[in-house]
Amino acid sequence: MCSITMKKLQSYLSLMRPKQWVKNLLIFLPLFFGLKLGNIEYLSETTIAFVLFSMVASSIYIFNDIKDVEEDRRHYAKKKRPIASCLISIPQAYVTMAILLIVGCFFALLVDIRIAQFMIAYFILNILYTIKLKRISIIDTFVIAIGFVIRLYIGSITAHVTLSMWIVLMTFLLAIFLALSKRKDDIIIFENTGKETRKNIHGYTVEFLNLSMVIMASIVMVSYIMYTTSASTILMRHGDKLYLTAIFVLLGIMRYMQINIVTDESKTPTEILYADKTIQFSIIGWIMALFFIMY
């Protein structure tokens, strides 16, 4: 009985996709760049917002799994998800989704009404994405990118800072870059297995995605260098050596492109992040370099 209960709990945890919560760490970025990391009150608010947003994001993942259950069963990896593998029934999934959404939004309302508004907007946007927008090529990647920008704005509220247009722009473009790489993963699966894991797959080609990724990556890298060398950034961030951190940004992006374009491996952005040591090194190195320069 105990083992059955534990297996059920593991299924529910898997349903929430905790590995995807790493994306929500973006909420801490305004706190970090706003030089407020040492403020315990703001750090606590941001941590709470991270947890609550992760709950709302998990409710979206559950809704997506419910709607895409048949497609997931044709996917080499997604077929192992709790709903697709029948470990959790659709009614149980709906109840879990509702609990996560209500609890997340309710407590967000207690923290700051603006956070709750952004979370509700994120939820509605992703419901539309799951139902319709994900089937429209290019638009689907923009919707994903908007979701990342929403994370930034939630973080700016809890950190009590004004977002830099450079940070918003780079986040938006980097998110599109990652979304495009995910679409390429879908195409590779289709070419290797003949199974359509996404209905808008015919709106993309490998050549188009590779070119688009190069364009987005180039803009992100140039924008970051311009951001770190601008007079306002140097003045506000208390460091004229910020440009040195561009080394880690260039390394991370180029390594990601090498995996995605040169080796042509079928992996999602999250899988690459958890598996590749070079990308992990570039992220940790970037954070440490920024910390020592700004703080």
PDB file of C-alpha atoms in Angstrom:
ATOM      1  CA  MET A   1       0.000   0.000   0.000  1.00  0.00           C
ATOM      2  CA  CYS A   2       2.803   2.375   0.944  1.00  0.00           C
ATOM      3  CA  SER A   3       4.640   1.742  -2.329  1.00  0.00           C
ATOM      4  CA  ILE A   4       1.440   2.349  -4.308  1.00  0.00           C
ATOM      5  CA  THR A   5       0.857   5.655  -2.497  1.00  0.00           C
ATOM      6  CA  MET A   6       4.452   6.717  -3.081  1.00  0.00           C
ATOM      7  CA  LYS A   7       4.183   5.879  -6.785  1.00  0.00           C
ATOM      8  CA  LYS A   8       0.996   7.943  -7.013  1.00  0.00           C
ATOM      9  CA  LEU A   9       2.675  10.910  -5.308  1.00  0.00           C
ATOM     10  CA  GLN A  10       5.609  10.624  -7.697  1.00  0.00           C
ATOM     11  CA  SER A  11       3.156  10.653 -10.595  1.00  0.00           C
ATOM     12  CA  TYR A  12       1.548  13.853  -9.323  1.00  0.00           C
ATOM     13  CA  LEU A  13       4.961  15.443  -8.828  1.00  0.00           C
ATOM     14  CA  SER A  14       5.941  14.435 -12.358  1.00  0.00           C
ATOM     15  CA  LEU A  15       2.651  15.892 -13.595  1.00  0.00           C
ATOM     16  CA  MET A  16       3.711  19.287 -12.204  1.00  0.00           C
ATOM     17  CA  ARG A  17       7.018  19.109 -14.141  1.00  0.00           C
ATOM     18  CA  PRO A  18       9.328  20.517 -11.432  1.00  0.00           C
ATOM     19  CA  LYS A  19      12.318  20.368 -13.795  1.00  0.00           C
ATOM     20  CA  GLN A  20      10.637  23.114 -15.825  1.00  0.00           C
ATOM     21  CA  TRP A  21      10.618  25.423 -12.805  1.00  0.00           C
ATOM     22  CA  VAL A  22      14.205  26.334 -13.633  1.00  0.00           C
ATOM     23  CA  LYS A  23      12.691  28.754 -16.190  1.00  0.00           C
ATOM     24  CA  ASN A  24      10.969  30.589 -13.355  1.00  0.00           C
ATOM     25  CA  LEU A  25      14.320  31.503 -11.783  1.00  0.00           C
ATOM     26  CA  LEU A  26      14.137  34.399 -14.230  1.00  0.00           C
ATOM     27  CA  ILE A  27      11.928  36.051 -11.597  1.00  0.00           C
ATOM     28  CA  PHE A  28      15.079  36.619  -9.519  1.00  0.00           C
ATOM     29  CA  LEU A  29      16.877  38.487 -12.329  1.00  0.00           C
ATOM     30  CA  PRO A  30      15.483  41.994 -11.550  1.00  0.00           C
ATOM     31  CA  LEU A  31      16.443  41.502  -7.891  1.00  0.00           C
ATOM     32  CA  PHE A  32      19.976  40.560  -8.919  1.00  0.00           C
ATOM     33  CA  PHE A  33      20.501  43.306 -11.498  1.00  0.00           C
ATOM     34  CA  GLY A  34      18.746  45.855  -9.280  1.00  0.00           C
ATOM     35  CA  LEU A  35      21.433  45.278  -6.617  1.00  0.00           C
ATOM     36  CA  LYS A  36      18.743  44.244  -4.115  1.00  0.00           C
ATOM     37  CA  LEU A  37      19.956  40.703  -3.499  1.00  0.00           C
ATOM     38  CA  GLY A  38      20.956  41.600   0.057  1.00  0.00           C
ATOM     39  CA  ASN A  39      17.517  42.956   0.928  1.00  0.00           C
ATOM     40  CA  ILE A  40      15.905  40.147   2.939  1.00  0.00           C
ATOM     41  CA  GLU A  41      12.373  41.527   2.550  1.00  0.00           C
ATOM     42  CA  TYR A  42      12.606  41.784  -1.239  1.00  0.00           C
ATOM     43  CA  LEU A  43      14.378  38.424  -1.470  1.00  0.00           C
ATOM     44  CA  SER A  44      11.586  36.796   0.552  1.00  0.00           C
ATOM     45  CA  GLU A  45       8.884  38.370  -1.626  1.00  0.00           C
ATOM     46  CA  THR A  46      10.664  37.220  -4.774  1.00  0.00           C
ATOM     47  CA  THR A  47      11.065  33.682  -3.441  1.00  0.00           C
ATOM     48  CA  ILE A  48       7.359  33.532  -2.587  1.00  0.00           C
ATOM     49  CA  ALA A  49       6.493  34.852  -6.060  1.00  0.00           C
ATOM     50  CA  PHE A  50       8.729  32.169  -7.582  1.00  0.00           C
ATOM     51  CA  VAL A  51       6.898  29.396  -5.699  1.00  0.00           C
ATOM     52  CA  LEU A  52       3.434  30.771  -6.507  1.00  0.00           C
ATOM     53  CA  PHE A  53       4.253  31.338 -10.173  1.00  0.00           C
ATOM     54  CA  SER A  54       5.632  27.800 -10.391  1.00  0.00           C
ATOM     55  CA  MET A  55       2.277  26.524  -9.140  1.00  0.00           C
ATOM     56  CA  VAL A  56       0.397  28.479 -11.807  1.00  0.00           C
ATOM     57  CA  ALA A  57       2.889  27.360 -14.467  1.00  0.00           C
ATOM     58  CA  SER A  58       2.380  23.745 -13.373  1.00  0.00           C
ATOM     59  CA  SER A  59      -1.381  24.139 -13.788  1.00  0.00           C
ATOM     60  CA  ILE A  60      -0.709  25.147 -17.400  1.00  0.00           C
ATOM     61  CA  TYR A  61       1.537  22.125 -17.956  1.00  0.00           C
ATOM     62  CA  ILE A  62      -1.268  19.903 -16.689  1.00  0.00           C
ATOM     63  CA  PHE A  63      -3.829  21.538 -18.983  1.00  0.00           C
ATOM     64  CA  ASN A  64      -1.439  21.135 -21.896  1.00  0.00           C
ATOM     65  CA  ASP A  65      -0.941  17.443 -21.086  1.00  0.00           C
ATOM     66  CA  ILE A  66      -4.700  16.925 -20.951  1.00  0.00           C
ATOM     67  CA  LYS A  67      -5.293  18.551 -24.327  1.00  0.00           C
ATOM     68  CA  ASP A  68      -2.279  16.936 -26.008  1.00  0.00           C
ATOM     69  CA  VAL A  69      -2.656  13.469 -24.529  1.00  0.00           C
ATOM     70  CA  GLU A  70      -3.068  11.744 -27.916  1.00  0.00           C
ATOM     71  CA  GLU A  71      -0.108  13.593 -29.449  1.00  0.00           C
ATOM     72  CA  ASP A  72       2.010  12.819 -26.377  1.00  0.00           C
ATOM     73  CA  ARG A  73       1.327   9.108 -26.773  1.00  0.00           C
ATOM     74  CA  ARG A  74       2.996   9.287 -30.203  1.00  0.00           C
ATOM     75  CA  HIS A  75       6.081  11.067 -28.813  1.00  0.00           C
ATOM     76  CA  TYR A  76       9.119   8.971 -27.858  1.00  0.00           C
ATOM     77  CA  ALA A  77       9.537  10.733 -24.488  1.00  0.00           C
ATOM     78  CA  LYS A  78       6.205  12.423 -23.761  1.00  0.00           C
ATOM     79  CA  LYS A  79       4.361   9.097 -23.861  1.00  0.00           C
ATOM     80  CA  LYS A  80       5.827   8.434 -20.400  1.00  0.00           C
ATOM     81  CA  ARG A  81       4.036  11.432 -18.863  1.00  0.00           C
ATOM     82  CA  PRO A  82       1.477  10.563 -16.137  1.00  0.00           C
ATOM     83  CA  ILE A  83      -1.656  11.349 -18.170  1.00  0.00           C
ATOM     84  CA  ALA A  84      -0.396   9.861 -21.449  1.00  0.00           C
ATOM     85  CA  SER A  85       0.648   6.675 -19.634  1.00  0.00           C
ATOM     86  CA  CYS A  86      -2.687   6.548 -17.730  1.00  0.00           C
ATOM     87  CA  LEU A  87      -1.034   6.830 -14.298  1.00  0.00           C
ATOM     88  CA  ILE A  88      -3.303   9.804 -13.587  1.00  0.00           C
ATOM     89  CA  SER A  89      -6.814  10.126 -14.987  1.00  0.00           C
ATOM     90  CA  ILE A  90      -8.021  13.258 -16.753  1.00  0.00           C
ATOM     91  CA  PRO A  91     -10.543  14.143 -13.973  1.00  0.00           C
ATOM     92  CA  GLN A  92      -7.754  13.840 -11.376  1.00  0.00           C
ATOM     93  CA  ALA A  93      -5.547  16.046 -13.529  1.00  0.00           C
ATOM     94  CA  TYR A  94      -8.243  18.729 -13.792  1.00  0.00           C
ATOM     95  CA  VAL A  95      -8.668  18.783  -9.996  1.00  0.00           C
ATOM     96  CA  THR A  96      -4.909  19.116  -9.487  1.00  0.00           C
ATOM     97  CA  MET A  97      -4.768  21.884 -12.068  1.00  0.00           C
ATOM     98  CA  ALA A  98      -7.578  23.819 -10.354  1.00  0.00           C
ATOM     99  CA  ILE A  99      -5.975  23.520  -6.910  1.00  0.00           C
ATOM    100  CA  LEU A 100      -2.593  24.779  -8.140  1.00  0.00           C
ATOM    101  CA  LEU A 101      -4.151  27.685 -10.040  1.00  0.00           C
ATOM    102  CA  ILE A 102      -6.444  28.826  -7.224  1.00  0.00           C
ATOM    103  CA  VAL A 103      -3.831  28.534  -4.471  1.00  0.00           C
ATOM    104  CA  GLY A 104      -1.159  30.243  -6.583  1.00  0.00           C
ATOM    105  CA  CYS A 105      -3.331  33.198  -7.611  1.00  0.00           C
ATOM    106  CA  PHE A 106      -4.962  33.606  -4.177  1.00  0.00           C
ATOM    107  CA  PHE A 107      -1.699  33.932  -2.286  1.00  0.00           C
ATOM    108  CA  ALA A 108      -0.229  36.085  -5.064  1.00  0.00           C
ATOM    109  CA  LEU A 109      -3.145  38.442  -4.464  1.00  0.00           C
ATOM    110  CA  LEU A 110      -2.101  38.703  -0.818  1.00  0.00           C
ATOM    111  CA  VAL A 111       1.463  39.597  -1.803  1.00  0.00           C
ATOM    112  CA  ASP A 112       0.640  42.174  -4.506  1.00  0.00           C
ATOM    113  CA  ILE A 113      -2.414  42.481  -6.733  1.00  0.00           C
ATOM    114  CA  ARG A 114      -0.172  43.201  -9.737  1.00  0.00           C
ATOM    115  CA  ILE A 115       1.545  39.835  -9.323  1.00  0.00           C
ATOM    116  CA  ALA A 116      -1.832  38.096  -9.322  1.00  0.00           C
ATOM    117  CA  GLN A 117      -2.839  40.044 -12.437  1.00  0.00           C
ATOM    118  CA  PHE A 118       0.321  38.992 -14.274  1.00  0.00           C
ATOM    119  CA  MET A 119      -0.212  35.372 -13.235  1.00  0.00           C
ATOM    120  CA  ILE A 120      -3.802  35.396 -14.455  1.00  0.00           C
ATOM    121  CA  ALA A 121      -2.661  37.019 -17.716  1.00  0.00           C
ATOM    122  CA  TYR A 122       0.008  34.316 -18.053  1.00  0.00           C
ATOM    123  CA  PHE A 123      -2.577  31.606 -17.436  1.00  0.00           C
ATOM    124  CA  ILE A 124      -5.040  33.005 -19.993  1.00  0.00           C
ATOM    125  CA  LEU A 125      -2.282  33.507 -22.580  1.00  0.00           C
ATOM    126  CA  ASN A 126      -1.150  29.915 -22.191  1.00  0.00           C
ATOM    127  CA  ILE A 127      -4.681  28.550 -22.322  1.00  0.00           C
ATOM    128  CA  LEU A 128      -5.047  30.326 -25.673  1.00  0.00           C
ATOM    129  CA  TYR A 129      -1.642  28.964 -26.661  1.00  0.00           C
ATOM    130  CA  THR A 130      -2.628  25.387 -25.839  1.00  0.00           C
ATOM    131  CA  ILE A 131      -6.010  25.618 -27.556  1.00  0.00           C
ATOM    132  CA  LYS A 132      -5.082  27.579 -30.691  1.00  0.00           C
ATOM    133  CA  LEU A 133      -1.895  29.674 -30.823  1.00  0.00           C
ATOM    134  CA  LYS A 134       0.564  26.766 -30.614  1.00  0.00           C
ATOM    135  CA  ARG A 135      -0.726  25.629 -34.004  1.00  0.00           C
ATOM    136  CA  ILE A 136       0.279  28.910 -35.690  1.00  0.00           C
ATOM    137  CA  SER A 137       3.910  28.865 -36.822  1.00  0.00           C
ATOM    138  CA  ILE A 138       6.138  31.705 -35.556  1.00  0.00           C
ATOM    139  CA  ILE A 139       3.308  33.144 -33.430  1.00  0.00           C
ATOM    140  CA  ASP A 140       3.770  30.172 -31.103  1.00  0.00           C
ATOM    141  CA  THR A 141       7.365  31.174 -30.359  1.00  0.00           C
ATOM    142  CA  PHE A 142       6.362  34.786 -29.674  1.00  0.00           C
ATOM    143  CA  VAL A 143       3.745  33.666 -27.150  1.00  0.00           C
ATOM    144  CA  ILE A 144       6.380  31.641 -25.311  1.00  0.00           C
ATOM    145  CA  ALA A 145       8.691  34.669 -25.285  1.00  0.00           C
ATOM    146  CA  ILE A 146       5.954  36.879 -23.812  1.00  0.00           C
ATOM    147  CA  GLY A 147       5.651  34.359 -20.992  1.00  0.00           C
ATOM    148  CA  PHE A 148       9.309  34.880 -20.120  1.00  0.00           C
ATOM    149  CA  VAL A 149       8.875  38.655 -20.123  1.00  0.00           C
ATOM    150  CA  ILE A 150       5.934  38.265 -17.721  1.00  0.00           C
ATOM    151  CA  ARG A 151       8.290  36.442 -15.352  1.00  0.00           C
ATOM    152  CA  LEU A 152      10.618  39.434 -15.508  1.00  0.00           C
ATOM    153  CA  TYR A 153       7.869  41.907 -14.662  1.00  0.00           C
ATOM    154  CA  ILE A 154       6.749  39.818 -11.693  1.00  0.00           C
ATOM    155  CA  GLY A 155      10.343  39.861 -10.470  1.00  0.00           C
ATOM    156  CA  SER A 156      10.562  43.625 -10.923  1.00  0.00           C
ATOM    157  CA  ILE A 157       7.481  44.067  -8.710  1.00  0.00           C
ATOM    158  CA  THR A 158       8.873  42.005  -5.833  1.00  0.00           C
ATOM    159  CA  ALA A 159      12.318  43.590  -6.199  1.00  0.00           C
ATOM    160  CA  HIS A 160      10.825  47.100  -6.416  1.00  0.00           C
ATOM    161  CA  VAL A 161      12.947  48.013  -9.431  1.00  0.00           C
ATOM    162  CA  THR A 162      12.289  49.386 -12.910  1.00  0.00           C
ATOM    163  CA  LEU A 163      13.189  46.988 -15.696  1.00  0.00           C
ATOM    164  CA  SER A 164      15.821  47.993 -18.218  1.00  0.00           C
ATOM    165  CA  MET A 165      14.594  47.892 -21.812  1.00  0.00           C
ATOM    166  CA  TRP A 166      17.783  45.997 -22.641  1.00  0.00           C
ATOM    167  CA  ILE A 167      16.948  43.231 -20.157  1.00  0.00           C
ATOM    168  CA  VAL A 168      13.408  42.932 -21.509  1.00  0.00           C
ATOM    169  CA  LEU A 169      14.597  42.879 -25.134  1.00  0.00           C
ATOM    170  CA  MET A 170      17.313  40.291 -24.534  1.00  0.00           C
ATOM    171  CA  THR A 171      14.983  38.059 -22.547  1.00  0.00           C
ATOM    172  CA  PHE A 172      12.347  38.213 -25.277  1.00  0.00           C
ATOM    173  CA  LEU A 173      14.806  37.394 -28.062  1.00  0.00           C
ATOM    174  CA  LEU A 174      16.580  34.666 -26.100  1.00  0.00           C
ATOM    175  CA  ALA A 175      13.224  33.037 -25.369  1.00  0.00           C
ATOM    176  CA  ILE A 176      12.366  33.058 -29.088  1.00  0.00           C
ATOM    177  CA  PHE A 177      15.787  31.532 -29.777  1.00  0.00           C
ATOM    178  CA  LEU A 178      15.103  28.681 -27.341  1.00  0.00           C
ATOM    179  CA  ALA A 179      11.561  28.170 -28.654  1.00  0.00           C
ATOM    180  CA  LEU A 180      12.897  27.867 -32.202  1.00  0.00           C
ATOM    181  CA  SER A 181      15.375  25.236 -31.063  1.00  0.00           C
ATOM    182  CA  LYS A 182      12.481  23.297 -29.516  1.00  0.00           C
ATOM    183  CA  ARG A 183      10.649  23.390 -32.846  1.00  0.00           C
ATOM    184  CA  LYS A 184      13.741  21.960 -34.490  1.00  0.00           C
ATOM    185  CA  ASP A 185      13.652  19.134 -31.973  1.00  0.00           C
ATOM    186  CA  ASP A 186      10.092  18.384 -33.122  1.00  0.00           C
ATOM    187  CA  ILE A 187      11.175  18.351 -36.779  1.00  0.00           C
ATOM    188  CA  ILE A 188      14.062  15.973 -36.081  1.00  0.00           C
ATOM    189  CA  ILE A 189      11.674  13.590 -34.326  1.00  0.00           C
ATOM    190  CA  PHE A 190       9.295  13.816 -37.296  1.00  0.00           C
ATOM    191  CA  GLU A 191      12.090  13.109 -39.791  1.00  0.00           C
ATOM    192  CA  ASN A 192      13.391  10.159 -37.761  1.00  0.00           C
ATOM    193  CA  THR A 193      10.083   8.541 -36.839  1.00  0.00           C
ATOM    194  CA  GLY A 194       7.480   9.972 -39.214  1.00  0.00           C
ATOM    195  CA  LYS A 195       5.355  10.954 -36.209  1.00  0.00           C
ATOM    196  CA  GLU A 196       3.967  14.494 -36.000  1.00  0.00           C
ATOM    197  CA  THR A 197       4.426  15.630 -32.409  1.00  0.00           C
ATOM    198  CA  ARG A 198       3.186  19.144 -33.202  1.00  0.00           C
ATOM    199  CA  LYS A 199       0.473  20.250 -35.624  1.00  0.00           C
ATOM    200  CA  ASN A 200       2.336  23.332 -36.891  1.00  0.00           C
ATOM    201  CA  ILE A 201       5.455  21.373 -37.759  1.00  0.00           C
ATOM    202  CA  HIS A 202       4.950  21.883 -41.505  1.00  0.00           C
ATOM    203  CA  GLY A 203       5.306  25.627 -41.004  1.00  0.00           C
ATOM    204  CA  TYR A 204       8.994  25.137 -40.246  1.00  0.00           C
ATOM    205  CA  THR A 205      12.033  23.639 -41.933  1.00  0.00           C
ATOM    206  CA  VAL A 206      15.432  22.847 -40.448  1.00  0.00           C
ATOM    207  CA  GLU A 207      17.060  25.457 -42.696  1.00  0.00           C
ATOM    208  CA  PHE A 208      14.606  28.175 -41.661  1.00  0.00           C
ATOM    209  CA  LEU A 209      15.024  27.365 -37.977  1.00  0.00           C
ATOM    210  CA  ASN A 210      18.829  27.296 -38.159  1.00  0.00           C
ATOM    211  CA  LEU A 211      18.872  30.685 -39.895  1.00  0.00           C
ATOM    212  CA  SER A 212      16.351  32.170 -37.464  1.00  0.00           C
ATOM    213  CA  MET A 213      18.332  30.888 -34.490  1.00  0.00           C
ATOM    214  CA  VAL A 214      21.528  32.443 -35.838  1.00  0.00           C
ATOM    215  CA  ILE A 215      19.749  35.787 -36.288  1.00  0.00           C
ATOM    216  CA  MET A 216      18.256  35.740 -32.781  1.00  0.00           C
ATOM    217  CA  ALA A 217      21.522  34.629 -31.178  1.00  0.00           C
ATOM    218  CA  SER A 218      23.449  37.369 -32.984  1.00  0.00           C
ATOM    219  CA  ILE A 219      21.049  40.081 -31.831  1.00  0.00           C
ATOM    220  CA  VAL A 220      21.133  38.802 -28.242  1.00  0.00           C
ATOM    221  CA  MET A 221      24.934  38.757 -28.135  1.00  0.00           C
ATOM    222  CA  VAL A 222      25.296  42.222 -29.668  1.00  0.00           C
ATOM    223  CA  SER A 223      22.569  43.605 -27.384  1.00  0.00           C
ATOM    224  CA  TYR A 224      24.287  42.185 -24.310  1.00  0.00           C
ATOM    225  CA  ILE A 225      27.620  43.743 -25.243  1.00  0.00           C
ATOM    226  CA  MET A 226      25.908  47.098 -25.881  1.00  0.00           C
ATOM    227  CA  TYR A 227      24.082  46.813 -22.553  1.00  0.00           C
ATOM    228  CA  THR A 228      27.230  46.083 -20.531  1.00  0.00           C
ATOM    229  CA  THR A 229      29.198  48.903 -22.172  1.00  0.00           C
ATOM    230  CA  SER A 230      26.497  51.594 -22.035  1.00  0.00           C
ATOM    231  CA  ALA A 231      27.161  54.577 -19.764  1.00  0.00           C
ATOM    232  CA  SER A 232      23.884  54.174 -17.865  1.00  0.00           C
ATOM    233  CA  THR A 233      24.589  50.520 -17.072  1.00  0.00           C
ATOM    234  CA  ILE A 234      28.102  51.269 -15.848  1.00  0.00           C
ATOM    235  CA  LEU A 235      26.757  54.066 -13.639  1.00  0.00           C
ATOM    236  CA  MET A 236      23.816  52.126 -12.199  1.00  0.00           C
ATOM    237  CA  ARG A 237      25.521  48.747 -11.788  1.00  0.00           C
ATOM    238  CA  HIS A 238      28.685  50.218 -10.247  1.00  0.00           C
ATOM    239  CA  GLY A 239      31.054  48.444 -12.575  1.00  0.00           C
ATOM    240  CA  ASP A 240      32.998  49.313 -15.724  1.00  0.00           C
ATOM    241  CA  LYS A 241      34.083  45.694 -16.156  1.00  0.00           C
ATOM    242  CA  LEU A 242      30.651  44.243 -16.893  1.00  0.00           C
ATOM    243  CA  TYR A 243      31.612  43.710 -20.522  1.00  0.00           C
ATOM    244  CA  LEU A 244      33.895  40.886 -19.366  1.00  0.00           C
ATOM    245  CA  THR A 245      30.831  38.807 -18.500  1.00  0.00           C
ATOM    246  CA  ALA A 246      29.990  38.725 -22.217  1.00  0.00           C
ATOM    247  CA  ILE A 247      32.580  35.938 -22.502  1.00  0.00           C
ATOM    248  CA  PHE A 248      30.259  33.567 -20.652  1.00  0.00           C
ATOM    249  CA  VAL A 249      27.217  34.687 -22.641  1.00  0.00           C
ATOM    250  CA  LEU A 250      29.018  34.065 -25.935  1.00  0.00           C
ATOM    251  CA  LEU A 251      30.279  30.693 -24.710  1.00  0.00           C
ATOM    252  CA  GLY A 252      26.841  29.560 -23.560  1.00  0.00           C
ATOM    253  CA  ILE A 253      25.003  30.599 -26.716  1.00  0.00           C
ATOM    254  CA  MET A 254      27.638  29.235 -29.089  1.00  0.00           C
ATOM    255  CA  ARG A 255      27.790  25.926 -27.231  1.00  0.00           C
ATOM    256  CA  TYR A 256      23.997  25.648 -27.365  1.00  0.00           C
ATOM    257  CA  MET A 257      24.048  26.312 -31.106  1.00  0.00           C
ATOM    258  CA  GLN A 258      26.802  23.737 -31.561  1.00  0.00           C
ATOM    259  CA  ILE A 259      24.642  21.095 -29.881  1.00  0.00           C
ATOM    260  CA  ASN A 260      21.541  22.108 -31.821  1.00  0.00           C
ATOM    261  CA  ILE A 261      23.020  22.746 -35.260  1.00  0.00           C
ATOM    262  CA  VAL A 262      26.334  20.893 -35.567  1.00  0.00           C
ATOM    263  CA  THR A 263      25.568  17.705 -33.631  1.00  0.00           C
ATOM    264  CA  ASP A 264      21.878  17.934 -34.629  1.00  0.00           C
ATOM    265  CA  GLU A 265      20.806  16.175 -31.437  1.00  0.00           C
ATOM    266  CA  SER A 266      17.125  15.803 -30.560  1.00  0.00           C
ATOM    267  CA  LYS A 267      16.911  17.470 -27.144  1.00  0.00           C
ATOM    268  CA  THR A 268      14.724  20.130 -25.567  1.00  0.00           C
ATOM    269  CA  PRO A 269      16.330  23.299 -24.121  1.00  0.00           C
ATOM    270  CA  THR A 270      15.681  22.034 -20.579  1.00  0.00           C
ATOM    271  CA  GLU A 271      17.292  18.664 -21.322  1.00  0.00           C
ATOM    272  CA  ILE A 272      20.358  20.401 -22.747  1.00  0.00           C
ATOM    273  CA  LEU A 273      20.597  22.675 -19.700  1.00  0.00           C
ATOM    274  CA  TYR A 274      20.544  19.753 -17.271  1.00  0.00           C
ATOM    275  CA  ALA A 275      22.918  17.594 -19.321  1.00  0.00           C
ATOM    276  CA  ASP A 276      25.602  19.853 -20.805  1.00  0.00           C
ATOM    277  CA  LYS A 277      28.515  20.775 -18.529  1.00  0.00           C
ATOM    278  CA  THR A 278      29.763  23.596 -20.759  1.00  0.00           C
ATOM    279  CA  ILE A 279      26.436  25.420 -20.662  1.00  0.00           C
ATOM    280  CA  GLN A 280      26.200  24.864 -16.909  1.00  0.00           C
ATOM    281  CA  PHE A 281      29.711  26.284 -16.530  1.00  0.00           C
ATOM    282  CA  SER A 282      28.862  29.331 -18.647  1.00  0.00           C
ATOM    283  CA  ILE A 283      25.748  30.100 -16.574  1.00  0.00           C
ATOM    284  CA  ILE A 284      27.483  29.650 -13.216  1.00  0.00           C
ATOM    285  CA  GLY A 285      30.505  31.609 -14.443  1.00  0.00           C
ATOM    286  CA  TRP A 286      28.262  34.419 -15.715  1.00  0.00           C
ATOM    287  CA  ILE A 287      26.418  34.692 -12.393  1.00  0.00           C
ATOM    288  CA  MET A 288      29.621  34.623 -10.341  1.00  0.00           C
ATOM    289  CA  ALA A 289      31.326  37.204 -12.565  1.00  0.00           C
ATOM    290  CA  LEU A 290      28.327  39.536 -12.353  1.00  0.00           C
ATOM    291  CA  PHE A 291      28.190  39.105  -8.578  1.00  0.00           C
ATOM    292  CA  PHE A 292      31.849  39.973  -8.037  1.00  0.00           C
ATOM    293  CA  ILE A 293      31.720  42.959 -10.403  1.00  0.00           C
ATOM    294  CA  MET A 294      28.405  44.467  -9.250  1.00  0.00           C
ATOM    295  CA  TYR A 295      28.430  43.596  -5.556  1.00  0.00           C
TER     296      TYR A 295
END
